[in-house]
């Protein structure tokens, strides 16, 4: 009897163990809470969803054919869905690339940086949460994919290209780049139109435009002759036009298509020499503009850490970005949770026409958005 009972007990135990193993295996197979991981980092699936969403937004702004859905088009020679999913995958791998670089360079986040990351996430999440949460992106995933990542991205950049870095840019190189590529200028202007009570734009009459031209050309002549500085000329216009705010605008920038200035304004400044002043009509306004000697700005622009970093980013930012992109695309020291990744497709975002969510990189899902945050 004891032998029979012992055999029966062994069967029960074996059955329980088998069931437990099966349950464990099933749970493992169905764990879609993470997207990829290695020994030092686990990226939640919410990070991938965020990057997929970001890729969807990027694709929408990239395609030129607005007559058909973005998912029916090709981007960089690939069908849109393939492009988005690959971009999201690579963007998620960037977290691992950056994690490795932080270790390689012996970098850690300071208490102030950690606090700034948290603060930035709080600010951005207040705007983005309504959109991202419905797709299964938690605040923690957003923090990791956005604020935390870009803080480390900047820290690694500075460590590489800054003073003492492996790719350090010398002061002489930075100075030469700044003076060759930046433009320092000042201007004040008057629109050649008015706005009526209904909000419509009404162009000035020819006689009114002529009067503006005469006034502004006189200001330009006074500055050229040394009778007035640009500030004094702008103040004279402020008085004559009964404005209440300072009319003089000044900037030190790289003038290109992404600078936000009109093409004809950029062309005008490009044709001018340092110290030259002109009165001219550009893009519906008449202005007086002076191109300043850029070398007089070098010391101030490169003299503070923040402004120096800005110039350095302009000089080496693309090189750095291309390197990170390349490393992420080739990154293999990671385990992919393919079942989780395959659960999301870009088509899940089709109804999202626009969003206040900041973007980073991107890709997506055909399945219904997850109900739980990741």
PDB file of N, CA and C in Angstrom, residues 178-188 223-224 228-231 248-253 255 261 265 268-278 288-298 301:
ATOM      1  N   UNK A 178      33.170  79.183 -36.839  1.00  0.00           N
ATOM      2  CA  UNK A 178      32.207  80.211 -36.450  1.00  0.00           C
ATOM      3  C   UNK A 178      32.256  81.401 -37.404  1.00  0.00           C
ATOM      4  N   UNK A 179      33.445  81.908 -37.664  1.00  0.00           N
ATOM      5  CA  UNK A 179      33.574  83.108 -38.477  1.00  0.00           C
ATOM      6  C   UNK A 179      33.267  82.868 -39.959  1.00  0.00           C
ATOM      7  N   UNK A 180      33.379  81.621 -40.389  1.00  0.00           N
ATOM      8  CA  UNK A 180      33.069  81.302 -41.783  1.00  0.00           C
ATOM      9  C   UNK A 180      31.576  81.061 -41.994  1.00  0.00           C
ATOM     10  N   UNK A 181      30.907  80.475 -41.024  1.00  0.00           N
ATOM     11  CA  UNK A 181      29.529  80.017 -41.229  1.00  0.00           C
ATOM     12  C   UNK A 181      28.447  80.878 -40.576  1.00  0.00           C
ATOM     13  N   UNK A 182      28.793  81.662 -39.584  1.00  0.00           N
ATOM     14  CA  UNK A 182      27.790  82.468 -38.885  1.00  0.00           C
ATOM     15  C   UNK A 182      27.730  83.880 -39.459  1.00  0.00           C
ATOM     16  N   UNK A 183      26.563  84.491 -39.318  1.00  0.00           N
ATOM     17  CA  UNK A 183      26.351  85.874 -39.730  1.00  0.00           C
ATOM     18  C   UNK A 183      25.778  86.650 -38.551  1.00  0.00           C
ATOM     19  N   UNK A 184      26.346  87.818 -38.302  1.00  0.00           N
ATOM     20  CA  UNK A 184      25.833  88.691 -37.246  1.00  0.00           C
ATOM     21  C   UNK A 184      25.158  89.879 -37.921  1.00  0.00           C
ATOM     22  N   UNK A 185      23.924  90.179 -37.535  1.00  0.00           N
ATOM     23  CA  UNK A 185      23.187  91.233 -38.221  1.00  0.00           C
ATOM     24  C   UNK A 185      22.163  91.888 -37.311  1.00  0.00           C
ATOM     25  N   UNK A 186      21.758  93.103 -37.691  1.00  0.00           N
ATOM     26  CA  UNK A 186      20.730  93.851 -36.966  1.00  0.00           C
ATOM     27  C   UNK A 186      19.768  94.446 -37.982  1.00  0.00           C
ATOM     28  N   UNK A 187      18.492  94.563 -37.615  1.00  0.00           N
ATOM     29  CA  UNK A 187      17.520  95.115 -38.546  1.00  0.00           C
ATOM     30  C   UNK A 187      16.284  95.616 -37.803  1.00  0.00           C
ATOM     31  N   UNK A 188      15.543  96.476 -38.482  1.00  0.00           N
ATOM     32  CA  UNK A 188      14.187  96.825 -38.043  1.00  0.00           C
ATOM     33  C   UNK A 188      13.348  96.955 -39.299  1.00  0.00           C
ATOM     34  N   UNK A 223      22.614 105.983 -41.075  1.00  0.00           N
ATOM     35  CA  UNK A 223      23.520 105.010 -40.451  1.00  0.00           C
ATOM     36  C   UNK A 223      24.815 104.919 -41.257  1.00  0.00           C
ATOM     37  N   UNK A 224      24.681 104.879 -42.574  1.00  0.00           N
ATOM     38  CA  UNK A 224      25.874 104.809 -43.436  1.00  0.00           C
ATOM     39  C   UNK A 224      26.774 106.014 -43.211  1.00  0.00           C
ATOM     40  N   UNK A 228      23.687 108.268 -37.323  1.00  0.00           N
ATOM     41  CA  UNK A 228      22.916 107.487 -36.355  1.00  0.00           C
ATOM     42  C   UNK A 228      23.508 106.087 -36.272  1.00  0.00           C
ATOM     43  N   UNK A 229      23.358 105.489 -35.106  1.00  0.00           N
ATOM     44  CA  UNK A 229      23.640 104.057 -34.984  1.00  0.00           C
ATOM     45  C   UNK A 229      22.380 103.316 -35.401  1.00  0.00           C
ATOM     46  N   UNK A 230      22.460 102.004 -35.552  1.00  0.00           N
ATOM     47  CA  UNK A 230      21.265 101.229 -35.887  1.00  0.00           C
ATOM     48  C   UNK A 230      20.221 101.365 -34.769  1.00  0.00           C
ATOM     49  N   UNK A 231      20.672 101.405 -33.526  1.00  0.00           N
ATOM     50  CA  UNK A 231      19.738 101.545 -32.408  1.00  0.00           C
ATOM     51  C   UNK A 231      19.034 102.889 -32.468  1.00  0.00           C
ATOM     52  N   UNK A 248      14.520  97.337 -32.846  1.00  0.00           N
ATOM     53  CA  UNK A 248      15.742  96.748 -33.382  1.00  0.00           C
ATOM     54  C   UNK A 248      15.841  95.268 -33.020  1.00  0.00           C
ATOM     55  N   UNK A 249      16.079  94.450 -34.037  1.00  0.00           N
ATOM     56  CA  UNK A 249      16.266  93.016 -33.856  1.00  0.00           C
ATOM     57  C   UNK A 249      17.715  92.677 -34.200  1.00  0.00           C
ATOM     58  N   UNK A 250      18.352  91.851 -33.396  1.00  0.00           N
ATOM     59  CA  UNK A 250      19.733  91.455 -33.659  1.00  0.00           C
ATOM     60  C   UNK A 250      19.871  89.946 -33.504  1.00  0.00           C
ATOM     61  N   UNK A 251      20.750  89.355 -34.299  1.00  0.00           N
ATOM     62  CA  UNK A 251      20.937  87.905 -34.228  1.00  0.00           C
ATOM     63  C   UNK A 251      22.320  87.519 -34.741  1.00  0.00           C
ATOM     64  N   UNK A 252      22.796  86.382 -34.267  1.00  0.00           N
ATOM     65  CA  UNK A 252      24.044  85.789 -34.748  1.00  0.00           C
ATOM     66  C   UNK A 252      23.722  84.342 -35.066  1.00  0.00           C
ATOM     67  N   UNK A 253      23.603  84.018 -36.344  1.00  0.00           N
ATOM     68  CA  UNK A 253      23.103  82.700 -36.724  1.00  0.00           C
ATOM     69  C   UNK A 253      23.740  82.183 -38.001  1.00  0.00           C
ATOM     70  N   UNK A 255      22.708  81.242 -41.417  1.00  0.00           N
ATOM     71  CA  UNK A 255      21.539  81.535 -42.246  1.00  0.00           C
ATOM     72  C   UNK A 255      21.406  80.491 -43.343  1.00  0.00           C
ATOM     73  N   UNK A 261      14.489  82.211 -41.631  1.00  0.00           N
ATOM     74  CA  UNK A 261      14.451  83.496 -42.324  1.00  0.00           C
ATOM     75  C   UNK A 261      14.105  83.293 -43.798  1.00  0.00           C
ATOM     76  N   UNK A 265      15.736  87.360 -47.825  1.00  0.00           N
ATOM     77  CA  UNK A 265      16.461  88.037 -46.745  1.00  0.00           C
ATOM     78  C   UNK A 265      17.857  87.437 -46.607  1.00  0.00           C
ATOM     79  N   UNK A 268      19.954  88.577 -49.475  1.00  0.00           N
ATOM     80  CA  UNK A 268      20.365  89.966 -49.297  1.00  0.00           C
ATOM     81  C   UNK A 268      21.588  90.056 -48.397  1.00  0.00           C
ATOM     82  N   UNK A 269      21.543  89.382 -47.251  1.00  0.00           N
ATOM     83  CA  UNK A 269      22.664  89.430 -46.322  1.00  0.00           C
ATOM     84  C   UNK A 269      23.916  88.790 -46.909  1.00  0.00           C
ATOM     85  N   UNK A 270      23.717  87.728 -47.688  1.00  0.00           N
ATOM     86  CA  UNK A 270      24.859  87.048 -48.301  1.00  0.00           C
ATOM     87  C   UNK A 270      25.593  87.954 -49.281  1.00  0.00           C
ATOM     88  N   UNK A 271      24.853  88.878 -49.875  1.00  0.00           N
ATOM     89  CA  UNK A 271      25.455  89.779 -50.870  1.00  0.00           C
ATOM     90  C   UNK A 271      26.141  90.986 -50.223  1.00  0.00           C
ATOM     91  N   UNK A 272      25.965  91.155 -48.932  1.00  0.00           N
ATOM     92  CA  UNK A 272      26.498  92.326 -48.233  1.00  0.00           C
ATOM     93  C   UNK A 272      27.864  92.057 -47.603  1.00  0.00           C
ATOM     94  N   UNK A 273      28.625  93.095 -47.424  1.00  0.00           N
ATOM     95  CA  UNK A 273      29.918  93.022 -46.760  1.00  0.00           C
ATOM     96  C   UNK A 273      29.765  93.442 -45.298  1.00  0.00           C
ATOM     97  N   UNK A 274      30.708  93.062 -44.475  1.00  0.00           N
ATOM     98  CA  UNK A 274      30.669  93.450 -43.061  1.00  0.00           C
ATOM     99  C   UNK A 274      30.682  94.968 -42.936  1.00  0.00           C
ATOM    100  N   UNK A 275      29.761  95.489 -42.133  1.00  0.00           N
ATOM    101  CA  UNK A 275      29.664  96.929 -41.932  1.00  0.00           C
ATOM    102  C   UNK A 275      28.713  97.619 -42.882  1.00  0.00           C
ATOM    103  N   UNK A 276      28.230  96.885 -43.877  1.00  0.00           N
ATOM    104  CA  UNK A 276      27.336  97.479 -44.882  1.00  0.00           C
ATOM    105  C   UNK A 276      25.908  97.588 -44.348  1.00  0.00           C
ATOM    106  N   UNK A 277      25.209  98.650 -44.747  1.00  0.00           N
ATOM    107  CA  UNK A 277      23.819  98.904 -44.352  1.00  0.00           C
ATOM    108  C   UNK A 277      22.981  99.075 -45.602  1.00  0.00           C
ATOM    109  N   UNK A 278      21.781  98.492 -45.592  1.00  0.00           N
ATOM    110  CA  UNK A 278      20.894  98.604 -46.751  1.00  0.00           C
ATOM    111  C   UNK A 278      19.449  98.785 -46.316  1.00  0.00           C
ATOM    112  N   UNK A 288      15.557  98.062 -42.780  1.00  0.00           N
ATOM    113  CA  UNK A 288      16.930  98.554 -42.773  1.00  0.00           C
ATOM    114  C   UNK A 288      17.728  97.467 -42.072  1.00  0.00           C
ATOM    115  N   UNK A 289      18.774  96.958 -42.741  1.00  0.00           N
ATOM    116  CA  UNK A 289      19.555  95.871 -42.174  1.00  0.00           C
ATOM    117  C   UNK A 289      21.034  96.201 -42.239  1.00  0.00           C
ATOM    118  N   UNK A 290      21.743  95.808 -41.226  1.00  0.00           N
ATOM    119  CA  UNK A 290      23.197  96.006 -41.170  1.00  0.00           C
ATOM    120  C   UNK A 290      23.870  94.663 -40.916  1.00  0.00           C
ATOM    121  N   UNK A 291      24.856  94.360 -41.753  1.00  0.00           N
ATOM    122  CA  UNK A 291      25.637  93.139 -41.552  1.00  0.00           C
ATOM    123  C   UNK A 291      26.865  93.514 -40.732  1.00  0.00           C
ATOM    124  N   UNK A 292      26.985  92.942 -39.557  1.00  0.00           N
ATOM    125  CA  UNK A 292      28.061  93.294 -38.649  1.00  0.00           C
ATOM    126  C   UNK A 292      29.302  92.429 -38.873  1.00  0.00           C
ATOM    127  N   UNK A 293      30.417  92.873 -38.350  1.00  0.00           N
ATOM    128  CA  UNK A 293      31.678  92.136 -38.446  1.00  0.00           C
ATOM    129  C   UNK A 293      31.612  90.931 -37.509  1.00  0.00           C
ATOM    130  N   UNK A 294      31.542  89.733 -38.081  1.00  0.00           N
ATOM    131  CA  UNK A 294      31.370  88.513 -37.289  1.00  0.00           C
ATOM    132  C   UNK A 294      32.540  88.282 -36.333  1.00  0.00           C
ATOM    133  N   UNK A 295      33.748  88.729 -36.706  1.00  0.00           N
ATOM    134  CA  UNK A 295      34.922  88.489 -35.857  1.00  0.00           C
ATOM    135  C   UNK A 295      34.812  89.205 -34.513  1.00  0.00           C
ATOM    136  N   UNK A 296      34.001  90.256 -34.470  1.00  0.00           N
ATOM    137  CA  UNK A 296      33.815  90.980 -33.213  1.00  0.00           C
ATOM    138  C   UNK A 296      32.899  90.223 -32.248  1.00  0.00           C
ATOM    139  N   UNK A 297      32.262  89.162 -32.748  1.00  0.00           N
ATOM    140  CA  UNK A 297      31.363  88.357 -31.920  1.00  0.00           C
ATOM    141  C   UNK A 297      32.028  87.075 -31.425  1.00  0.00           C
ATOM    142  N   UNK A 298      33.174  86.744 -32.017  1.00  0.00           N
ATOM    143  CA  UNK A 298      33.811  85.455 -31.724  1.00  0.00           C
ATOM    144  C   UNK A 298      34.085  85.253 -30.243  1.00  0.00           C
ATOM    145  N   UNK A 301      30.844  84.765 -28.274  1.00  0.00           N
ATOM    146  CA  UNK A 301      30.110  83.557 -28.640  1.00  0.00           C
ATOM    147  C   UNK A 301      30.809  82.290 -28.156  1.00  0.00           C
TER     148      UNK A 301
END
